[in-house]
Structure formats: C-alpha cells, structure tokens
Amino acid sequence: MEESMRKRLDATLERFEEIDRELSSPEIAEDVAKLTSLSKERAGLEEAYNKYKEYLKYEQTSKDALELLETVNEADMVELAKEERKDALNNMERLEDEFKILLLPKDPNDDKNIIVEIRGAVGGDEANIFAGDLMRMYVKYAETQGWKIQLLDAALGASGGYSYVSFMVKGENVYSKLKFESGGHRVQRVPKTEAAGRIHTSIATVLVMPEAQEVDVKINPNDLKIDTYHSQGAGGQNVNKTESAVRITHIPTGLVVACQTEKAQLQNKEIAMQMIRAKVFAYFQEQEDAKRANEIKLKVGTGERSEKIRTYNYPQNRVTDHRIGFTTQKLDRVMEGDLDEIIDALIHFDQEQKMLEGKSNA
C-alpha cells in the first residue's frame, strides 16, 4: 500500500474512534446539533473504517503466514501457509482498489435532498409531454429508492405533460445519485399529436439543485421581492379565490421561483424560500465550478438540440448518454424508473475522472 494512502486510512481510523468516544460521553446527548453533526460524520467514515480494519487483519495474516514459512519444513504446513498468504494478499489488493474510490474527495452536497426543475424546451407540445414523462420516470425511480416526492410548482402543457414542473426529492443520498441528470434530454419518437406518423425530435431540460439551508447560503431579506397572486390550474377549491400563490425574486441574481401547490399562502412562502435558497446556492456553486476547467460540468444549457446530454430513441428502444458514450437498449424499462444502470455508469465515470485528476496533481 502507498504510504500516502496508509496515512489517510490511519487518520480515518483515529478520527472514527475519536468520534465514538465523543458520542459515548453523557454531555453530547444534550447538544443535539453536535450529536447530529458527529453522527453524520461517523456515517461518512464508517465504510472506510470497516474496510481498513479488514485490511489490517489480512495484513497480519500475511505476516503470520510468512513467518510460518520461514520456520516450518512440513510440506502440508508449508502449503497451508502459502495458501493463507496468497488469499490474504489477494484480499489486500482488492481492498486497496476499493480505498482508491472511498478516499476520493466527497461532494459535500451528496447526502442532501434536491429540488428538480423540468421544462419543455424545444418541440412545443411534444416537449411538454416528454417533460411529464421525465417527471414520471424520476418519481418511479424515487419509489424504488424509498425516497419521497413533494410537488412544488407546475404549469400544465396544453396537450398534456408540463411546460414547467418543480418538485423536491427527499431521502438518503439523493443528490449523489441524481446530480448528473441536469441537462438537455432529447426524445425521438412519433408524438401522440402527429397524424402522419413521422418521428419528431424534442427536448426537455432538467435542473437538479441540492437543497440549501440557511447555513449554506445567506440571503439578505432586502434582496427579495415577494409577490402574491391567485393560484392557476389544478389546485382544488382554493384556485383563483385567494392570493395564496407566492412568487419570490432574488434581485441581485434575477432568479425567480413560484409556489402555488398549498392552500395557505404561508406554506407556499416557506416552500418558495426553500426553492430560492436552492437556486441562489446553485447559482454561486456554478460560478465556482466554472473556475475549475478540469471538473465535469453537466449544466442545463438553453435547451437547444446541440446541448443534449442524453437521447431517448423510442423506435430503437435505446437510451444514450452522450457525455460518457453509454448506451442501453432498455428505454421501456428506463422510462419506468429503472435508472440504476445509467446512474451507476455516470458515478463510475466521475470516480475515474477524479482518480485521474488526483494522479495528475500528485
């Protein structure tokens, strides 16, 4: 094992055990914020800690087997020691490969909930219909992960789907799995609105933003313009009767959000504040990312056909992610929320790029 890797793993082991000592102290139970923070840090270190303890056991087994080989002459004991050492070395090598990924810099947003915005971009009614299909795909995927969906705002398309829809996804490691979904999603199919049976190409855009708390981004209340208005579209008896809908504009950036899903104006305002915090956080995060030329950037773009990240080809039952050259002939399953294969490929590619970046900076 490389010395630099061992030092980092030794530090992980030491910190993990230090956290356990802190968590066992009576004082910590009275400090909810610190208890939560330490528990979260412990969870982030636990896998590396357990695997390093496993590695140290194999390392000791290898040393013991080597000492045995130097002291015994019996053929059966020599063979047994050789097998034990070979098995230990193979497991050590396997774990070292896993450490390369486990020790990669962690995205601080990975364990956050997310806010997703989907818009019909290019293709008129068909783009809006596809935006609805994408939302359904993500809802289905969220169900398989045990995540919860909360609708935040929506504008229905004239022929179905959405011209715009935003929703929150809550659960474990949500951002880590869906953060690469931002971008232009292109669909190639015969639209329901097409009488002649011709294949059309349309685009819907997806933007994934990590949920931002007040500690993540400071927003001056004086920088916000808050408007109320009557709800529109599907929304129950409250629609168009009271000014329950809320629109918030962040003046310095020009970012705008709106919420009309709840009956009470106060609830819509709280949701809109969550949305504007996430947007402002993402805005400044994007500016920081732009300074790092070698970092993978998967942006939403303008929705033009040339700015696509993924193509959904219905006639060929094919999905292609153009960023990593990944293709699967399971579009029917993908649209039912079976996204694991695509998401795993994107995560693996991201890890490979980070490892290459680490080597180039070493």
Short mmCIF file of C-alpha atoms in Angstrom, two decimals, residues 124-332:
data_model
loop_
_atom_site.label_atom_id
_atom_site.label_comp_id
_atom_site.label_asym_id
_atom_site.label_seq_id
_atom_site.Cartn_x
_atom_site.Cartn_y
_atom_site.Cartn_z
CA GLY A 124 -43.81 22.58 -28.44
CA ASP A 125 -46.50 20.26 -27.11
CA GLU A 126 -44.34 17.17 -27.56
CA ALA A 127 -41.55 18.70 -25.43
CA ASN A 128 -44.10 19.36 -22.66
CA ILE A 129 -45.44 15.82 -22.91
CA PHE A 130 -41.90 14.46 -22.64
CA ALA A 131 -41.25 16.72 -19.62
CA GLY A 132 -44.18 14.92 -17.99
CA ASP A 133 -42.70 11.55 -18.98
CA LEU A 134 -39.38 12.51 -17.38
CA MET A 135 -41.07 13.54 -14.16
CA ARG A 136 -42.91 10.22 -14.05
CA MET A 137 -39.56 8.43 -14.65
CA TYR A 138 -37.94 10.19 -11.70
CA VAL A 139 -40.96 9.57 -9.46
CA LYS A 140 -40.82 5.86 -10.32
CA TYR A 141 -37.07 5.77 -9.60
CA ALA A 142 -37.60 7.59 -6.29
CA GLU A 143 -40.13 4.93 -5.30
CA THR A 144 -37.54 2.17 -5.84
CA GLN A 145 -35.11 4.08 -3.60
CA GLY A 146 -37.62 4.71 -0.82
CA TRP A 147 -37.47 8.49 -1.39
CA LYS A 148 -40.34 10.94 -1.00
CA ILE A 149 -41.57 13.40 -3.65
CA GLN A 150 -43.11 16.79 -2.90
CA LEU A 151 -44.59 18.80 -5.76
CA LEU A 152 -43.54 22.47 -5.54
CA ASP A 153 -44.89 24.19 -8.65
CA ALA A 154 -46.25 23.24 -12.06
CA ALA A 155 -47.65 24.65 -15.29
CA LEU A 156 -49.57 22.08 -17.32
CA GLY A 157 -48.96 21.69 -21.05
CA ALA A 158 -51.90 22.32 -23.41
CA SER A 159 -51.75 18.74 -24.76
CA GLY A 160 -50.51 17.06 -21.61
CA GLY A 161 -47.33 16.93 -19.58
CA TYR A 162 -45.79 20.11 -18.23
CA SER A 163 -44.34 23.24 -19.71
CA TYR A 164 -42.70 23.56 -16.29
CA VAL A 165 -42.70 21.46 -13.12
CA SER A 166 -40.59 21.55 -9.97
CA PHE A 167 -40.52 19.08 -7.13
CA MET A 168 -38.41 18.14 -4.12
CA VAL A 169 -36.93 14.67 -3.63
CA LYS A 170 -36.19 13.71 -0.02
CA GLY A 171 -34.22 10.69 1.11
CA GLU A 172 -30.82 9.15 1.60
CA ASN A 173 -28.01 10.18 -0.78
CA VAL A 174 -30.47 11.73 -3.23
CA TYR A 175 -28.10 14.31 -4.72
CA SER A 176 -25.26 11.80 -5.07
CA LYS A 177 -27.41 9.69 -7.42
CA LEU A 178 -29.32 12.33 -9.37
CA LYS A 179 -26.81 15.19 -9.64
CA PHE A 180 -25.78 14.14 -13.15
CA GLU A 181 -29.33 14.44 -14.50
CA SER A 182 -29.01 18.18 -15.18
CA GLY A 183 -29.03 18.96 -18.89
CA GLY A 184 -30.97 18.64 -22.12
CA HIS A 185 -32.87 15.37 -22.56
CA ARG A 186 -33.71 14.69 -26.21
CA VAL A 187 -36.56 12.43 -27.27
CA GLN A 188 -37.02 10.89 -30.72
CA ARG A 189 -40.45 9.36 -31.32
CA VAL A 190 -43.76 9.70 -33.12
CA PRO A 191 -45.75 12.16 -30.97
CA LYS A 192 -49.34 11.48 -29.99
CA THR A 193 -50.16 14.75 -31.75
CA GLU A 194 -48.60 13.59 -35.05
CA ALA A 195 -51.18 12.34 -37.54
CA ALA A 196 -48.77 11.37 -40.33
CA GLY A 197 -46.65 9.03 -38.17
CA ARG A 198 -43.40 10.99 -38.56
CA ILE A 199 -40.65 10.82 -35.94
CA HIS A 200 -40.09 14.13 -34.17
CA THR A 201 -37.15 15.31 -32.09
CA SER A 202 -37.92 17.36 -28.98
CA ILE A 203 -36.06 18.45 -25.87
CA ALA A 204 -36.92 18.88 -22.22
CA THR A 205 -34.39 20.33 -19.79
CA VAL A 206 -33.71 19.08 -16.28
CA LEU A 207 -32.03 21.05 -13.50
CA VAL A 208 -31.06 19.31 -10.25
CA MET A 209 -30.18 21.53 -7.28
CA PRO A 210 -29.14 20.43 -3.77
CA GLU A 211 -31.45 21.68 -1.05
CA ALA A 212 -29.80 24.63 0.68
CA GLN A 213 -30.24 25.52 4.32
CA GLU A 214 -29.79 28.99 5.76
CA VAL A 215 -26.30 27.98 6.92
CA ASP A 216 -25.38 27.09 3.30
CA VAL A 217 -26.37 30.40 1.75
CA LYS A 218 -27.07 33.74 3.36
CA ILE A 219 -29.84 35.73 1.67
CA ASN A 220 -30.49 39.31 2.68
CA PRO A 221 -34.28 39.77 3.07
CA ASN A 222 -33.88 43.19 1.44
CA ASP A 223 -32.69 41.41 -1.73
CA LEU A 224 -36.01 39.61 -2.12
CA LYS A 225 -39.13 40.82 -3.91
CA ILE A 226 -42.15 38.81 -2.76
CA ASP A 227 -45.41 38.88 -4.73
CA THR A 228 -48.68 37.07 -4.07
CA TYR A 229 -51.27 36.16 -6.69
CA HIS A 230 -54.22 33.88 -7.36
CA SER A 231 -53.43 30.22 -7.97
CA GLN A 232 -53.92 28.93 -11.50
CA GLY A 233 -54.58 25.48 -12.91
CA ALA A 234 -55.25 22.33 -10.91
CA GLY A 235 -55.23 23.11 -7.21
CA GLY A 236 -58.61 22.44 -5.66
CA GLN A 237 -61.25 24.82 -4.37
CA ASN A 238 -58.67 27.43 -3.43
CA VAL A 239 -57.82 28.20 -7.07
CA ASN A 240 -58.41 31.81 -8.15
CA LYS A 241 -60.24 32.73 -4.91
CA THR A 242 -57.44 33.91 -2.63
CA GLU A 243 -53.93 35.20 -3.25
CA SER A 244 -52.30 32.05 -1.87
CA ALA A 245 -49.65 31.67 -4.59
CA VAL A 246 -46.25 33.21 -3.90
CA ARG A 247 -43.55 34.42 -6.28
CA ILE A 248 -40.09 35.36 -4.96
CA THR A 249 -37.46 37.24 -6.98
CA HIS A 250 -33.84 37.40 -5.83
CA ILE A 251 -32.96 40.86 -7.10
CA PRO A 252 -29.11 40.60 -7.27
CA THR A 253 -29.21 37.47 -9.49
CA GLY A 254 -32.61 37.90 -11.14
CA LEU A 255 -33.59 34.37 -10.10
CA VAL A 256 -37.32 33.78 -9.74
CA VAL A 257 -39.34 30.98 -8.09
CA ALA A 258 -43.03 30.48 -7.51
CA CYS A 259 -45.19 28.10 -5.50
CA GLN A 260 -48.96 27.56 -5.56
CA THR A 261 -49.31 23.92 -4.51
CA GLU A 262 -50.56 24.59 -0.97
CA LYS A 263 -53.82 26.26 0.06
CA ALA A 264 -52.19 28.57 2.61
CA GLN A 265 -50.05 31.49 1.50
CA LEU A 266 -47.66 30.96 4.43
CA GLN A 267 -46.97 27.36 3.39
CA ASN A 268 -46.35 28.42 -0.21
CA LYS A 269 -43.99 31.13 1.01
CA GLU A 270 -41.99 28.62 3.07
CA ILE A 271 -41.67 26.31 0.07
CA ALA A 272 -40.73 29.21 -2.21
CA MET A 273 -38.00 30.22 0.26
CA GLN A 274 -36.60 26.68 0.07
CA MET A 275 -36.63 26.95 -3.72
CA ILE A 276 -34.92 30.36 -3.88
CA ARG A 277 -32.23 29.26 -1.42
CA ALA A 278 -31.50 26.24 -3.60
CA LYS A 279 -31.41 28.38 -6.76
CA VAL A 280 -29.11 31.01 -5.28
CA PHE A 281 -26.87 28.29 -3.84
CA ALA A 282 -26.70 26.54 -7.23
CA TYR A 283 -26.05 29.85 -8.97
CA PHE A 284 -22.96 30.64 -6.91
CA GLN A 285 -21.87 26.98 -6.95
CA GLU A 286 -21.94 27.09 -10.75
CA GLN A 287 -19.78 30.19 -10.76
CA GLU A 288 -17.24 28.40 -8.56
CA ASP A 289 -17.32 25.29 -10.75
CA ALA A 290 -16.69 27.41 -13.86
CA LYS A 291 -13.31 28.32 -12.41
CA ARG A 292 -12.28 24.68 -12.36
CA ALA A 293 -11.67 23.79 -16.01
CA ASN A 294 -10.97 20.11 -15.40
CA GLU A 295 -14.13 19.43 -13.39
CA ILE A 296 -17.01 17.64 -15.10
CA LYS A 297 -19.80 20.14 -15.63
CA LEU A 298 -23.25 18.88 -16.51
CA LYS A 299 -25.29 22.05 -16.97
CA VAL A 300 -28.86 22.61 -18.05
CA GLY A 301 -27.92 24.78 -21.05
CA THR A 302 -30.51 26.58 -23.13
CA GLY A 303 -32.49 23.58 -24.33
CA GLU A 304 -31.18 23.75 -27.89
CA ARG A 305 -30.79 20.41 -29.68
CA SER A 306 -26.98 20.78 -29.75
CA GLU A 307 -26.84 20.93 -25.94
CA LYS A 308 -28.11 17.45 -25.22
CA ILE A 309 -26.78 15.11 -22.54
CA ARG A 310 -29.00 12.13 -23.30
CA THR A 311 -31.17 10.81 -26.14
CA TYR A 312 -34.27 8.65 -25.70
CA ASN A 313 -34.93 6.92 -29.05
CA TYR A 314 -38.31 5.18 -28.92
CA PRO A 315 -38.25 3.39 -32.33
CA GLN A 316 -34.99 1.64 -31.34
CA ASN A 317 -35.86 1.31 -27.62
CA ARG A 318 -32.50 2.98 -26.99
CA VAL A 319 -31.15 5.42 -24.41
CA THR A 320 -27.73 7.02 -24.98
CA ASP A 321 -25.87 9.25 -22.54
CA HIS A 322 -23.60 11.32 -24.77
CA ARG A 323 -21.25 12.50 -22.01
CA ILE A 324 -19.86 9.04 -21.34
CA GLY A 325 -20.82 7.19 -24.53
CA PHE A 326 -23.15 4.86 -22.63
CA THR A 327 -26.00 3.12 -24.48
CA THR A 328 -28.67 0.69 -23.33
CA GLN A 329 -31.47 -0.92 -25.34
CA LYS A 330 -33.87 -0.77 -22.40
CA LEU A 331 -35.69 2.52 -22.92
CA ASP A 332 -39.01 0.94 -21.92
#
